mmCIF file of C-alpha atoms and ligand atoms in Angstrom:
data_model
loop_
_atom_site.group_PDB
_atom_site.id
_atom_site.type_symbol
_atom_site.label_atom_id
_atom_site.label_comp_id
_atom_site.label_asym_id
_atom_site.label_seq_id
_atom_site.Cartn_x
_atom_site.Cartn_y
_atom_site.Cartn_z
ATOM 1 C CA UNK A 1 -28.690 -14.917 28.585
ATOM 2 C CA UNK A 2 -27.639 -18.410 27.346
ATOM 3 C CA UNK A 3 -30.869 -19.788 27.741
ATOM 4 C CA UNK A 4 -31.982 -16.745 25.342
ATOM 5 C CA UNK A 5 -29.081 -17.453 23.102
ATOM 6 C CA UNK A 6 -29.960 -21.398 22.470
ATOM 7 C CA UNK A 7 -33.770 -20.375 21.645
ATOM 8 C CA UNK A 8 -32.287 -18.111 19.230
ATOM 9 C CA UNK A 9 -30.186 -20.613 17.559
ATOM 10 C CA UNK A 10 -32.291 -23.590 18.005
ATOM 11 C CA UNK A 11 -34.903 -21.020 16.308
ATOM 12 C CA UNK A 12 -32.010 -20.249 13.187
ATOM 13 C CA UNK A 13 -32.007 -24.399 13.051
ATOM 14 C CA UNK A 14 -36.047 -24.543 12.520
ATOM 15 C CA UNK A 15 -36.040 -21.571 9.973
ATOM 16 C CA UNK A 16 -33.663 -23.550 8.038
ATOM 17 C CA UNK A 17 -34.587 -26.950 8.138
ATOM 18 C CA UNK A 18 -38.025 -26.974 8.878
ATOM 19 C CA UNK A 19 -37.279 -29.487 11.346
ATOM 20 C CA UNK A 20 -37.144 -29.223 14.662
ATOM 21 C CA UNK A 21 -33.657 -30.624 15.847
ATOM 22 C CA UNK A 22 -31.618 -30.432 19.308
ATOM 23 C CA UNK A 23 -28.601 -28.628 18.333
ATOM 24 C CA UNK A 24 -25.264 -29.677 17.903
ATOM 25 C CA UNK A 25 -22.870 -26.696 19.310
ATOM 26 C CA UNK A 26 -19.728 -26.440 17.883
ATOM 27 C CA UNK A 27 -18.040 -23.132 19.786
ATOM 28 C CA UNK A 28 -16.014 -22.857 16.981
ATOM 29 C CA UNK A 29 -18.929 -22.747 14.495
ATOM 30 C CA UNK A 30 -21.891 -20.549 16.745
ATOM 31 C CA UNK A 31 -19.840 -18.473 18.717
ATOM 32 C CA UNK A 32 -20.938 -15.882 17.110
ATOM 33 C CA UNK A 33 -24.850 -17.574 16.579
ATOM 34 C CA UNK A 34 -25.944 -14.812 18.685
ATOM 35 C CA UNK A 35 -25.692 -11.765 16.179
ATOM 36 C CA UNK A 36 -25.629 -10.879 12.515
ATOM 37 C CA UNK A 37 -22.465 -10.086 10.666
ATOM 38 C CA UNK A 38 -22.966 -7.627 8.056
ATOM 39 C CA UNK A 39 -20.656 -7.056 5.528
ATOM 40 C CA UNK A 40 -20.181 -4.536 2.776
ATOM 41 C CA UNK A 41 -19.302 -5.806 -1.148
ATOM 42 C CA UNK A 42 -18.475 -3.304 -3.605
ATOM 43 C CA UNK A 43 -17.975 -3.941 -7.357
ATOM 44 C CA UNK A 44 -16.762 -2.864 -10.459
ATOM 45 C CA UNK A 45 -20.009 -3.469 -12.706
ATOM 46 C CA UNK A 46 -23.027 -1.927 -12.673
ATOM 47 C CA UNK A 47 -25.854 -3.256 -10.176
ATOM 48 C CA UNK A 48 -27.377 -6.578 -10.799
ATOM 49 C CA UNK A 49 -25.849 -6.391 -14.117
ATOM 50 C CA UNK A 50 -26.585 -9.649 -16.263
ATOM 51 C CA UNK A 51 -23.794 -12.391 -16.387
ATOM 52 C CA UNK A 52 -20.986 -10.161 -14.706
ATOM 53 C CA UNK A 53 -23.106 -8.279 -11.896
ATOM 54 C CA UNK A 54 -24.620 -11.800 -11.042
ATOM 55 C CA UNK A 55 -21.428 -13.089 -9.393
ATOM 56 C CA UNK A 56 -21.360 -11.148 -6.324
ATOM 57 C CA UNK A 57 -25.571 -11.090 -5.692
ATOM 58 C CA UNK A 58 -25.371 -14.965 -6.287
ATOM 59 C CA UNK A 59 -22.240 -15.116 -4.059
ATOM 60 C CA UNK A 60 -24.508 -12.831 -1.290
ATOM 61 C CA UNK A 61 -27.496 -15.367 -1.900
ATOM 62 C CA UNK A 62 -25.706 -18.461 -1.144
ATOM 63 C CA UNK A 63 -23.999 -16.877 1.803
ATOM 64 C CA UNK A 64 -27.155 -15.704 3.392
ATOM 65 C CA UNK A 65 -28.557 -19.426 2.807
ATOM 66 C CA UNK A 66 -25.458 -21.452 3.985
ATOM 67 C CA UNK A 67 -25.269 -19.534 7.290
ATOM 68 C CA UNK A 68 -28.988 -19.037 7.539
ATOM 69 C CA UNK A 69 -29.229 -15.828 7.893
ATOM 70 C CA UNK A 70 -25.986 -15.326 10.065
ATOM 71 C CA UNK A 71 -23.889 -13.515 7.745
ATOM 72 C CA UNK A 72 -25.375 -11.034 5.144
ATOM 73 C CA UNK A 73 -23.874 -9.092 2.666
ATOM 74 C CA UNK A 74 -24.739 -5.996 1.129
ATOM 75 C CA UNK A 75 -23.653 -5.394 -2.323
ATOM 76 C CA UNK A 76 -23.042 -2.148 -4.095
ATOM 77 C CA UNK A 77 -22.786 -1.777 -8.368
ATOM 78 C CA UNK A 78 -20.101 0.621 -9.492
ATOM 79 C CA UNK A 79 -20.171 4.113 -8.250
ATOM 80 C CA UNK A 80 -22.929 3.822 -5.430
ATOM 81 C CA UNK A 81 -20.469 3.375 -3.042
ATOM 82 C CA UNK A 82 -17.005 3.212 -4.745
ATOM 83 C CA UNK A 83 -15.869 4.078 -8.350
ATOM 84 C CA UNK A 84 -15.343 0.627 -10.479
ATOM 85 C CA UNK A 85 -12.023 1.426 -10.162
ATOM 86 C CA UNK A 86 -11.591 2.200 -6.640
ATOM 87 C CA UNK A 87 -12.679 -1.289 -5.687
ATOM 88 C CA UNK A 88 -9.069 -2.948 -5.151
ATOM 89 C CA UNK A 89 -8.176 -0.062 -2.726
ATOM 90 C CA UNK A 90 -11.343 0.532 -1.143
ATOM 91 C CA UNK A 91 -10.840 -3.137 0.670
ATOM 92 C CA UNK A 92 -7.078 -3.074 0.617
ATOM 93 C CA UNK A 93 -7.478 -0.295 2.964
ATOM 94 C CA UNK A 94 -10.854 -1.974 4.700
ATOM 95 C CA UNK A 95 -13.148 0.328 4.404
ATOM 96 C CA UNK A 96 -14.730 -2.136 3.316
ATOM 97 C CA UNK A 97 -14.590 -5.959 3.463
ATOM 98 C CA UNK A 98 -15.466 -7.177 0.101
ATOM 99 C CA UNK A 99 -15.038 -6.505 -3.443
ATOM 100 C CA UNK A 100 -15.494 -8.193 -6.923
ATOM 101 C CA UNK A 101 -14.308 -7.504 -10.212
ATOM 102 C CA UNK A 102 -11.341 -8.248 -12.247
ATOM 103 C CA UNK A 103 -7.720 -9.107 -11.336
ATOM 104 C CA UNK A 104 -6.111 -7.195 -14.551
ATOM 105 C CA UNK A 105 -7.551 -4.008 -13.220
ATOM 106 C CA UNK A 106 -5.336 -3.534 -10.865
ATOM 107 C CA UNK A 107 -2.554 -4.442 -13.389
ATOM 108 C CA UNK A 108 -0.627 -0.819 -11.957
ATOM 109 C CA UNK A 109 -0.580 -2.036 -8.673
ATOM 110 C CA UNK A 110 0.211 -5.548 -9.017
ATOM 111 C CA UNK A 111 1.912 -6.620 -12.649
ATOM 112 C CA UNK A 112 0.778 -10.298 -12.219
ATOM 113 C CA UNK A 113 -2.653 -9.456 -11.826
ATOM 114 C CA UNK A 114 -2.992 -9.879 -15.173
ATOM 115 C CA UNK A 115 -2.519 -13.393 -15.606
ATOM 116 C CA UNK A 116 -5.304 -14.125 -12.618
ATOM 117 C CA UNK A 117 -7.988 -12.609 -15.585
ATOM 118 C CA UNK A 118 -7.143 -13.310 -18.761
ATOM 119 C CA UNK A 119 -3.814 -13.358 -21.114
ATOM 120 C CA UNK A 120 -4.074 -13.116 -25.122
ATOM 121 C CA UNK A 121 -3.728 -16.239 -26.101
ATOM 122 C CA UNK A 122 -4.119 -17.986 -23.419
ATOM 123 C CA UNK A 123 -6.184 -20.558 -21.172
ATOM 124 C CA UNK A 124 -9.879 -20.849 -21.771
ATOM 125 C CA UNK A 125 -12.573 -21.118 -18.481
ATOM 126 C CA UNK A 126 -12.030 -24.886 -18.293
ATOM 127 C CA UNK A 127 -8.309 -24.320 -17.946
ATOM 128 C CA UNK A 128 -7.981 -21.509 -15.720
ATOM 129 C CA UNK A 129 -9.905 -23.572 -13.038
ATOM 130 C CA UNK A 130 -7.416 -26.482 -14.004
ATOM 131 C CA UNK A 131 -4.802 -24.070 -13.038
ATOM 132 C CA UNK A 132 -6.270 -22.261 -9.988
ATOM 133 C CA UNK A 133 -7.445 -25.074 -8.663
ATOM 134 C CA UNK A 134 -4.900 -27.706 -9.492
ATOM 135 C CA UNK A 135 -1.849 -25.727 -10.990
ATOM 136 C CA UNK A 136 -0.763 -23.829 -8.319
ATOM 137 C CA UNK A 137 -1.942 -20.933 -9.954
ATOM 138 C CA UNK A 138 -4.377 -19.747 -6.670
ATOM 139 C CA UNK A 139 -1.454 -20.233 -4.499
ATOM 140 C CA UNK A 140 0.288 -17.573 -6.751
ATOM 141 C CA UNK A 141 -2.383 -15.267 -6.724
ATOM 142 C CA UNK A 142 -2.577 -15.491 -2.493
ATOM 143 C CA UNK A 143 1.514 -14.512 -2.632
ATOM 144 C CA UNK A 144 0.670 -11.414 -5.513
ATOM 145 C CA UNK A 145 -2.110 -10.202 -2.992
ATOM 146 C CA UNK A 146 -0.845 -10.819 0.700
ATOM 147 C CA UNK A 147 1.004 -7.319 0.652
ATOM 148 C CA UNK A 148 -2.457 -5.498 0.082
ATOM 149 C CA UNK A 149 -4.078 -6.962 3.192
ATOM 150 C CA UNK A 150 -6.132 -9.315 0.202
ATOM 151 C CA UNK A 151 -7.843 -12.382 -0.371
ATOM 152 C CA UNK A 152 -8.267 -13.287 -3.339
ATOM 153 C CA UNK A 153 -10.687 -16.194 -4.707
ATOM 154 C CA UNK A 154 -11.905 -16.748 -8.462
ATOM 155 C CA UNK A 155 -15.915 -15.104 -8.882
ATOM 156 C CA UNK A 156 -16.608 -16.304 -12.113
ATOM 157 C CA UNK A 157 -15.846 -17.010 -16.127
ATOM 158 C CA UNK A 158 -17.199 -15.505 -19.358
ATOM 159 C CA UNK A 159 -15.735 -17.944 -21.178
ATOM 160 C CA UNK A 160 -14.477 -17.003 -24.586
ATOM 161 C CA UNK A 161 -15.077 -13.280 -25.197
ATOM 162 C CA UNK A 162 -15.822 -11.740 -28.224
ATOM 163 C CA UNK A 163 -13.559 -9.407 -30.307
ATOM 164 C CA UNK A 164 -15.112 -6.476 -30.052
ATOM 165 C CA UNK A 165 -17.484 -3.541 -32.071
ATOM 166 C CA UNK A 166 -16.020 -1.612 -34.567
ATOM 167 C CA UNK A 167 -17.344 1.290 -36.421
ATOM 168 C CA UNK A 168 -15.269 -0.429 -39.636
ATOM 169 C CA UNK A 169 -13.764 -3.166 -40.961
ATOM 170 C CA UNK A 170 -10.650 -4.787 -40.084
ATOM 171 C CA UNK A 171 -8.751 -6.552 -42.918
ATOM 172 C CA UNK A 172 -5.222 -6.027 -42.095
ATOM 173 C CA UNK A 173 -2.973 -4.463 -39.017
ATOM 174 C CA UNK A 174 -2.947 -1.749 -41.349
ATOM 175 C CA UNK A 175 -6.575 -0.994 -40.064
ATOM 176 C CA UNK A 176 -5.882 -0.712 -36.583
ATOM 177 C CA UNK A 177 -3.424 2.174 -36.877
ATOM 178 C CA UNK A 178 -5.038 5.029 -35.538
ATOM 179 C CA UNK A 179 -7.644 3.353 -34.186
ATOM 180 C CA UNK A 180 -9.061 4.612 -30.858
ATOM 181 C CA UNK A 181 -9.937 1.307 -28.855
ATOM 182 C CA UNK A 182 -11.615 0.455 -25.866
ATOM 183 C CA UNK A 183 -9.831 -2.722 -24.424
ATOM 184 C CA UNK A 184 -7.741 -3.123 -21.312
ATOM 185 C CA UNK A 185 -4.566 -5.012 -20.175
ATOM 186 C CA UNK A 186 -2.445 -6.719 -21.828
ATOM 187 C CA UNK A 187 -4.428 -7.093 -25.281
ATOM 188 C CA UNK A 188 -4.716 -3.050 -25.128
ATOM 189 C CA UNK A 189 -0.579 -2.813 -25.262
ATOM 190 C CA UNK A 190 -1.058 -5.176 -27.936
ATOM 191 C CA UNK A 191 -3.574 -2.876 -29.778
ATOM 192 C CA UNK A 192 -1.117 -0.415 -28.817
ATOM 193 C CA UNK A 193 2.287 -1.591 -30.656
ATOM 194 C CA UNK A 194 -0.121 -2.668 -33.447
ATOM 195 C CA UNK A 195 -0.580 1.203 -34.195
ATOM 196 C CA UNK A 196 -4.076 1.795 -32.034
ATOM 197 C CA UNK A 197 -4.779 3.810 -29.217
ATOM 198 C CA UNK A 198 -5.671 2.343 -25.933
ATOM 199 C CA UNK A 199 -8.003 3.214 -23.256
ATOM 200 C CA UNK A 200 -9.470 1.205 -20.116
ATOM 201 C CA UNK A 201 -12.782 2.117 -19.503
ATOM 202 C CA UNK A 202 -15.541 0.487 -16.878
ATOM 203 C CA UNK A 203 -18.428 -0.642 -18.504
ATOM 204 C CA UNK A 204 -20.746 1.631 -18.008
ATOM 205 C CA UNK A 205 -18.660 4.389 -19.770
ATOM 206 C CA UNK A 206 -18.344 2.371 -23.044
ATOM 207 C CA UNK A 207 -21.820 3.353 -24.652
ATOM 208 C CA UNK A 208 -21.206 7.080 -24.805
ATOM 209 C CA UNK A 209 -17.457 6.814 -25.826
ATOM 210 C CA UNK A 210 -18.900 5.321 -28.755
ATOM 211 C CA UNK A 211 -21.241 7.184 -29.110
ATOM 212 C CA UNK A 212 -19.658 10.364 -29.231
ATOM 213 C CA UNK A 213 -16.366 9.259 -30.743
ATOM 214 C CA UNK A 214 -14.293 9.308 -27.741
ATOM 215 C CA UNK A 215 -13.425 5.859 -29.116
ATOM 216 C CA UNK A 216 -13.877 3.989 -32.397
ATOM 217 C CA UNK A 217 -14.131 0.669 -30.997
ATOM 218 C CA UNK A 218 -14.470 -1.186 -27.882
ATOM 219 C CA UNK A 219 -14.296 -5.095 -26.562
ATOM 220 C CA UNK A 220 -16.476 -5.854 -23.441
ATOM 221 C CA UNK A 221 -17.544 -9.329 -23.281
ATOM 222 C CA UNK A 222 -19.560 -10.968 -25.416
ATOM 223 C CA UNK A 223 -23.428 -11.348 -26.763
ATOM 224 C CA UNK A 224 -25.570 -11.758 -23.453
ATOM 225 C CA UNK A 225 -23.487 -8.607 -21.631
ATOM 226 C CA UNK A 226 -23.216 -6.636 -24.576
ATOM 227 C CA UNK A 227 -26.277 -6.636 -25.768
ATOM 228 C CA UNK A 228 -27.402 -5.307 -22.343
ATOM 229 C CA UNK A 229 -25.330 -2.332 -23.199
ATOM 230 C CA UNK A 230 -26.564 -1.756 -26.408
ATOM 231 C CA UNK A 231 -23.248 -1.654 -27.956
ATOM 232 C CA UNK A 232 -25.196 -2.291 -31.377
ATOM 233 C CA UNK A 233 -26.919 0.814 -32.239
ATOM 234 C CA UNK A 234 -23.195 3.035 -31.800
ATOM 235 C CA UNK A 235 -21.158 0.409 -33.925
ATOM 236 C CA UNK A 236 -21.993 -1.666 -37.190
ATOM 237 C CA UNK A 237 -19.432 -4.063 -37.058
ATOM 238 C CA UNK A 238 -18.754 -7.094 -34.302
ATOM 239 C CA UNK A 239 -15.846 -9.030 -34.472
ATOM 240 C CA UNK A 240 -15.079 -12.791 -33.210
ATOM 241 C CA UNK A 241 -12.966 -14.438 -31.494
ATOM 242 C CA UNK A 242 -11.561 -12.968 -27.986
ATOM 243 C CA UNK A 243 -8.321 -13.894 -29.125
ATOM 244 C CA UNK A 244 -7.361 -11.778 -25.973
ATOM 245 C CA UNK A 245 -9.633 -12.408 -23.377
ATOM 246 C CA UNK A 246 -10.227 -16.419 -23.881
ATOM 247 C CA UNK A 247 -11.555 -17.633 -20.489
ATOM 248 C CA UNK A 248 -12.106 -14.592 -18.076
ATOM 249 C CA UNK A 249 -11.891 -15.326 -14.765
ATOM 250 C CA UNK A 250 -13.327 -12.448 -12.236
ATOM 251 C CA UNK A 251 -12.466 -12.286 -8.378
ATOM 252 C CA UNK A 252 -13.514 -11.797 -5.221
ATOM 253 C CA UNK A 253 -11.254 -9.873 -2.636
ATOM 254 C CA UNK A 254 -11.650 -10.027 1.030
ATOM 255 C CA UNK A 255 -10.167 -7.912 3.488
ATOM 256 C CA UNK A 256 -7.513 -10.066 5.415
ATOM 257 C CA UNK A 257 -7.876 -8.828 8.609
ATOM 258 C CA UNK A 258 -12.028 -9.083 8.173
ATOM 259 C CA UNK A 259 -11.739 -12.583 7.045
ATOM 260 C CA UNK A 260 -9.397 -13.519 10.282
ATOM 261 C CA UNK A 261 -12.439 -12.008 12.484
ATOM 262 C CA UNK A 262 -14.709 -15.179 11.201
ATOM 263 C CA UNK A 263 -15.122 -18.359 12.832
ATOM 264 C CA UNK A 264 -13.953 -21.461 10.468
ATOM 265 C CA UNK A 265 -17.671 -22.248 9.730
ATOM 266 C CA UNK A 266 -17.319 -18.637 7.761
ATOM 267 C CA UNK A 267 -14.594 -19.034 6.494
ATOM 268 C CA UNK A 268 -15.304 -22.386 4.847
ATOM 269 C CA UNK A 269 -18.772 -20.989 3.543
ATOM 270 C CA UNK A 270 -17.073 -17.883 2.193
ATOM 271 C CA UNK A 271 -14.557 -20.556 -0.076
ATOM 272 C CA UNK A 272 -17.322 -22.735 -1.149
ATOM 273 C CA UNK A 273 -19.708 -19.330 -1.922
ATOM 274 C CA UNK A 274 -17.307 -17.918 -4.407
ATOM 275 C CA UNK A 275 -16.671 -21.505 -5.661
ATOM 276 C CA UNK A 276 -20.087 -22.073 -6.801
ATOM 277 C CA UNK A 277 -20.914 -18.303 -7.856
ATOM 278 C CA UNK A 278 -17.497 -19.126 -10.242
ATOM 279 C CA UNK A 279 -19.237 -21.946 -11.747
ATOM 280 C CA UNK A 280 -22.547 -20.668 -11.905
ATOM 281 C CA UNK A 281 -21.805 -17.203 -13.727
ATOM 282 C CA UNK A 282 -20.051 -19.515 -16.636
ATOM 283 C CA UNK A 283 -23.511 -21.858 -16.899
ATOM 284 C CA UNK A 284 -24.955 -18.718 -17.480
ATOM 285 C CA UNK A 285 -22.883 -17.090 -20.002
ATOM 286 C CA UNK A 286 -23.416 -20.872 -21.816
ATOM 287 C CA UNK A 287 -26.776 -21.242 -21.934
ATOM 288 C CA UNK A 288 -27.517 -17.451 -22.764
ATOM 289 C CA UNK A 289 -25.216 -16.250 -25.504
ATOM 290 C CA UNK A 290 -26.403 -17.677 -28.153
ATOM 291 C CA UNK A 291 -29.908 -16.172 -27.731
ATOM 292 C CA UNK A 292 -28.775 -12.962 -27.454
ATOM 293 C CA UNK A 293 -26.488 -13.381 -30.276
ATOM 294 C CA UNK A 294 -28.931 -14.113 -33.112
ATOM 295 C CA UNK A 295 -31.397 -11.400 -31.542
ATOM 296 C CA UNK A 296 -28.285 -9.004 -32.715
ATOM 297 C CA UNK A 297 -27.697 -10.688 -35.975
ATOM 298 C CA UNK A 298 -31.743 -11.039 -36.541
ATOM 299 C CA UNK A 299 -33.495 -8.212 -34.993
ATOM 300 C CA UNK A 300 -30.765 -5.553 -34.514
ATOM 301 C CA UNK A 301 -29.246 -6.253 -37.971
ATOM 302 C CA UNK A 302 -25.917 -6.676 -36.380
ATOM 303 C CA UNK A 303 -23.027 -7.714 -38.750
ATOM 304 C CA UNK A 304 -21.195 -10.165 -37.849
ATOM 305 C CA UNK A 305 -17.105 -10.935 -38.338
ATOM 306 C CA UNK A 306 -14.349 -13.001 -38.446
ATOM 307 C CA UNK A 307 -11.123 -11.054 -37.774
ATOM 308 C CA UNK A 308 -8.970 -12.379 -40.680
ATOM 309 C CA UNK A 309 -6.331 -15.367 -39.663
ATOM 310 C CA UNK A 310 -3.724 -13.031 -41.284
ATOM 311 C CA UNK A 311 -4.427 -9.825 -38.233
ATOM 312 C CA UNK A 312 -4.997 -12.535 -35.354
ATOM 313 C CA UNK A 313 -1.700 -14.290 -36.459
ATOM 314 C CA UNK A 314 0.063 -10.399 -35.909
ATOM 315 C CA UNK A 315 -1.509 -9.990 -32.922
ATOM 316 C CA UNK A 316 -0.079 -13.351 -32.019
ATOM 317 C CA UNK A 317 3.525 -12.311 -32.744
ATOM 318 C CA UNK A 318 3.295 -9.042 -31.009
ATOM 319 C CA UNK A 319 1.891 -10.989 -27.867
ATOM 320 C CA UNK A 320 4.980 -12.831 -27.443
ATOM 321 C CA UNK A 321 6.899 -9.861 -27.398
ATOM 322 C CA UNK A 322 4.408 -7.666 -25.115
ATOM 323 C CA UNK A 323 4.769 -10.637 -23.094
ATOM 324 C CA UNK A 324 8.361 -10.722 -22.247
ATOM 325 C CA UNK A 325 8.908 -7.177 -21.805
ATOM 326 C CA UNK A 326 5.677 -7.215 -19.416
ATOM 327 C CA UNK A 327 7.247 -9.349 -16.905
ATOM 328 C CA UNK A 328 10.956 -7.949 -17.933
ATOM 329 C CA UNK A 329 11.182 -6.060 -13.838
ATOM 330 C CA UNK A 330 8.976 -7.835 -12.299
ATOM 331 C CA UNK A 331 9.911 -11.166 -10.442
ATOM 332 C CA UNK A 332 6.696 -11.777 -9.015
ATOM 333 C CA UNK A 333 5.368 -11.498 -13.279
ATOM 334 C CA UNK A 334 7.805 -13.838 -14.430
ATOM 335 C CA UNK A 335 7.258 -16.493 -11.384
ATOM 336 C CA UNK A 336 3.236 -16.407 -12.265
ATOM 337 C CA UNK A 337 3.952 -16.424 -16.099
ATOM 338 C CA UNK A 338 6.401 -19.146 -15.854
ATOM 339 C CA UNK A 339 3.764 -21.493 -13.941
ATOM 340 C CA UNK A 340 0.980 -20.148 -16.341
ATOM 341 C CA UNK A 341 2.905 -20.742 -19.330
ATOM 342 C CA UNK A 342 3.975 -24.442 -18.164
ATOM 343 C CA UNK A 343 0.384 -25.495 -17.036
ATOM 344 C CA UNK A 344 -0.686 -24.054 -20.830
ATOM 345 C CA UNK A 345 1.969 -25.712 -22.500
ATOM 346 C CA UNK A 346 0.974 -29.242 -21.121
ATOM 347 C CA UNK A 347 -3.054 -28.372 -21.091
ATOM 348 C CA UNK A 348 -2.981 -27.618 -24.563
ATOM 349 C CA UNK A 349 -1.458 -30.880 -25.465
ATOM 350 C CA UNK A 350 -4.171 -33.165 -23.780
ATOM 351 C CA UNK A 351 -6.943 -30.486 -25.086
ATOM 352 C CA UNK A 352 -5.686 -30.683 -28.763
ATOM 353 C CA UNK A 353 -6.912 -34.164 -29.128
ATOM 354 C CA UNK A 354 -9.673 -33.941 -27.008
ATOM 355 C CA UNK A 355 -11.804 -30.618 -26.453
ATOM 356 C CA UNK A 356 -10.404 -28.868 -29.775
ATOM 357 C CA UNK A 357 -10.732 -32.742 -31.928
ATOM 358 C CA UNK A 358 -14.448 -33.293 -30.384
ATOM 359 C CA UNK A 359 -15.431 -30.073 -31.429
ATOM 360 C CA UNK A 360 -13.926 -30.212 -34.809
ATOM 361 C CA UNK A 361 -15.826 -34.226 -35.126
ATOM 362 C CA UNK A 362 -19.239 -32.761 -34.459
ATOM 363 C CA UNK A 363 -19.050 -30.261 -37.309
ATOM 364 C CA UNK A 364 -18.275 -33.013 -39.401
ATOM 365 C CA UNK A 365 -20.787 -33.604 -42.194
HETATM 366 CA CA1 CA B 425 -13.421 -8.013 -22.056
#
């Protein structure tokens, strides 16, 4: 049996490699050489959906390649295995091991989810990593998720978002009264003491809302993603910039008591997996928005527009105030806010004179 179980490893080594090498053994890394772990992944985006979809089949990918073949995970879009929104509970409870999808989903469960995604206002991709990685802001989000059995770990950025469609213009907070609007978390209360009506809606429900008037306007993420929806033949009108969703960061959840089953090698891989799938789904959204944002303004017709200074610097005021009664009961809120606001605070002062002043230099004439 252990002679059979050394061919088979030696074997994983040469599949890999190419090379035929003795083999190290590490019992705490190949104890468990001798079979395949499967695990399930279930999301809250459609399958293999561009951009957002790509985090968790990338994640799979470099998985499957880092533990040659040892680990392999299956990965479901919205709906074929869970709702979109039944992804949080559906591996709190372990019936399965993995999800991936947004923190401020879950915003009803856990109140400082919200500031693990994206908060109006707030830090863009290059400073949420800053304060995940370096802010204390992942330890935070370990102590919001420990009582669901969770794991969480950061599965990706859009970077800034866009405003939104609209079926008509916006020129004051007068126009927003009334309005029915897709658009989730905190932003949506915003919307909401602005006058608006709120929904949260997964993706793949947005199109025919529009379409049939369930709602009159709806944010989703920005040119490359909504373009795959078609967003622009139901609404005329799309509006810049994601004032409130300015550096999204997505997630992956693991199952606590499924993660303590792996051996460290697993473990490790499963860190370093979600790392690079966080990086890589923010390359993309770089290098592909801009294509598919003048194929909406050139072939689709798409008009394209500011929201006036005047309505973001409303939405701005009313932020601060959603803001403080958000995290009004809620210690665990006002603990995450208080590190998120103090990592922004000091961020913002280095990134004033350096991102926002090098940008502003090379549209100089
Ligand atoms: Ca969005």
């Amino acid at each position: 049996m252990k002679k059979i179980l050394s061919i088979g490893l030696i074997a994983v080594i040469v599949a890999c490699s190419g090379v035929e090498e003795p083999l190290v053994q590490d019992q705490e890394c190949f104890s468990s050489g001798d079979r395949t772990i499967k695990w399930t992944m279930v999301t809250t985006w459609p399958k293999n959906f561009p951009g957002l979809g790509m985090g968790p089949e990338n994640f799979a990918k470099y998985v499957d390649e880092m533990t040659c073949g040892r680990m392999k995970i299956k990965v479901y879009g919205a709906g074929e295995f869970v709702p979109a929104l039944g992804v949080f509970d559906a591996v709190s409870q372990g019936n399965v091991q993995l999800g991936h999808g947004a923190s401020y989903y879950w915003t009803g469960k856990v109140k400082s989810s919200q500031f693990f995604t994206a908060v109006p206002f707030g830090l863009t991709a290059q400073e949420m990593n800053g304060w995940l990685n370096y802010g204390g802001g992942m330890e935070l989000w370990e102590e919001a998720y420990a009582p669901f059995n969770l794991i969480p770990l950061a599965g990706g950025n859009s970077g800034v978002q866009m405003a939104g469609w609209f079926k008509k213009e916006i020129n004051s907070l007068d126009d927003l009264k009334g309005l029915k609007m897709r658009i989730p978390g905190l932003a949506g209360e915003v919307f909401t003491r602005a006058g608006a009506e709120t929904v949260t809606l997964p993706g793949n429900e947005i199109f025919l809302s529009l379409q049939q008037g369930v709602v009159d306007a709806a944010e989703w993420v920005g040119p490359y993603n909504d373009l795959t929806f078609g967003f622009h033949q139901v609404s005329d009108f799309y509006y810049y910039p994601g004032w409130h969703e300015p550096g999204s960061t997505l997630e992956f959840i693991i199952n606590k008591d499924a993660y303590q089953t792996l051996p460290d090698d697993l473990k490790a891989i499963i860190k370093y997996a979600a790392k690079s799938a966080n990086q890589e789904m923010l390359d993309e959204y770089t290098a592909r928005n801009n294509k598919a944002l003048t194929e909406l303004i050139d072939k689709h017709n798409v008009d394209l527009r500011k929201l006036p200074d005047s309505v973001l610097r409303e939405l701005k005021k009313i932020t601060e105030e959603v803001m403080k009664d958000f995290i009004a009961d809620d210690p665990m809120a006002q603990k995450v806010y208080k590190s998120y606001s103090e990592f922004k605070e000091q961020v913002i002062n280095y990134h004033r004179i350096s991102e926002k002043a090098y940008i502003d230099t090379r549209e100089l004439d």
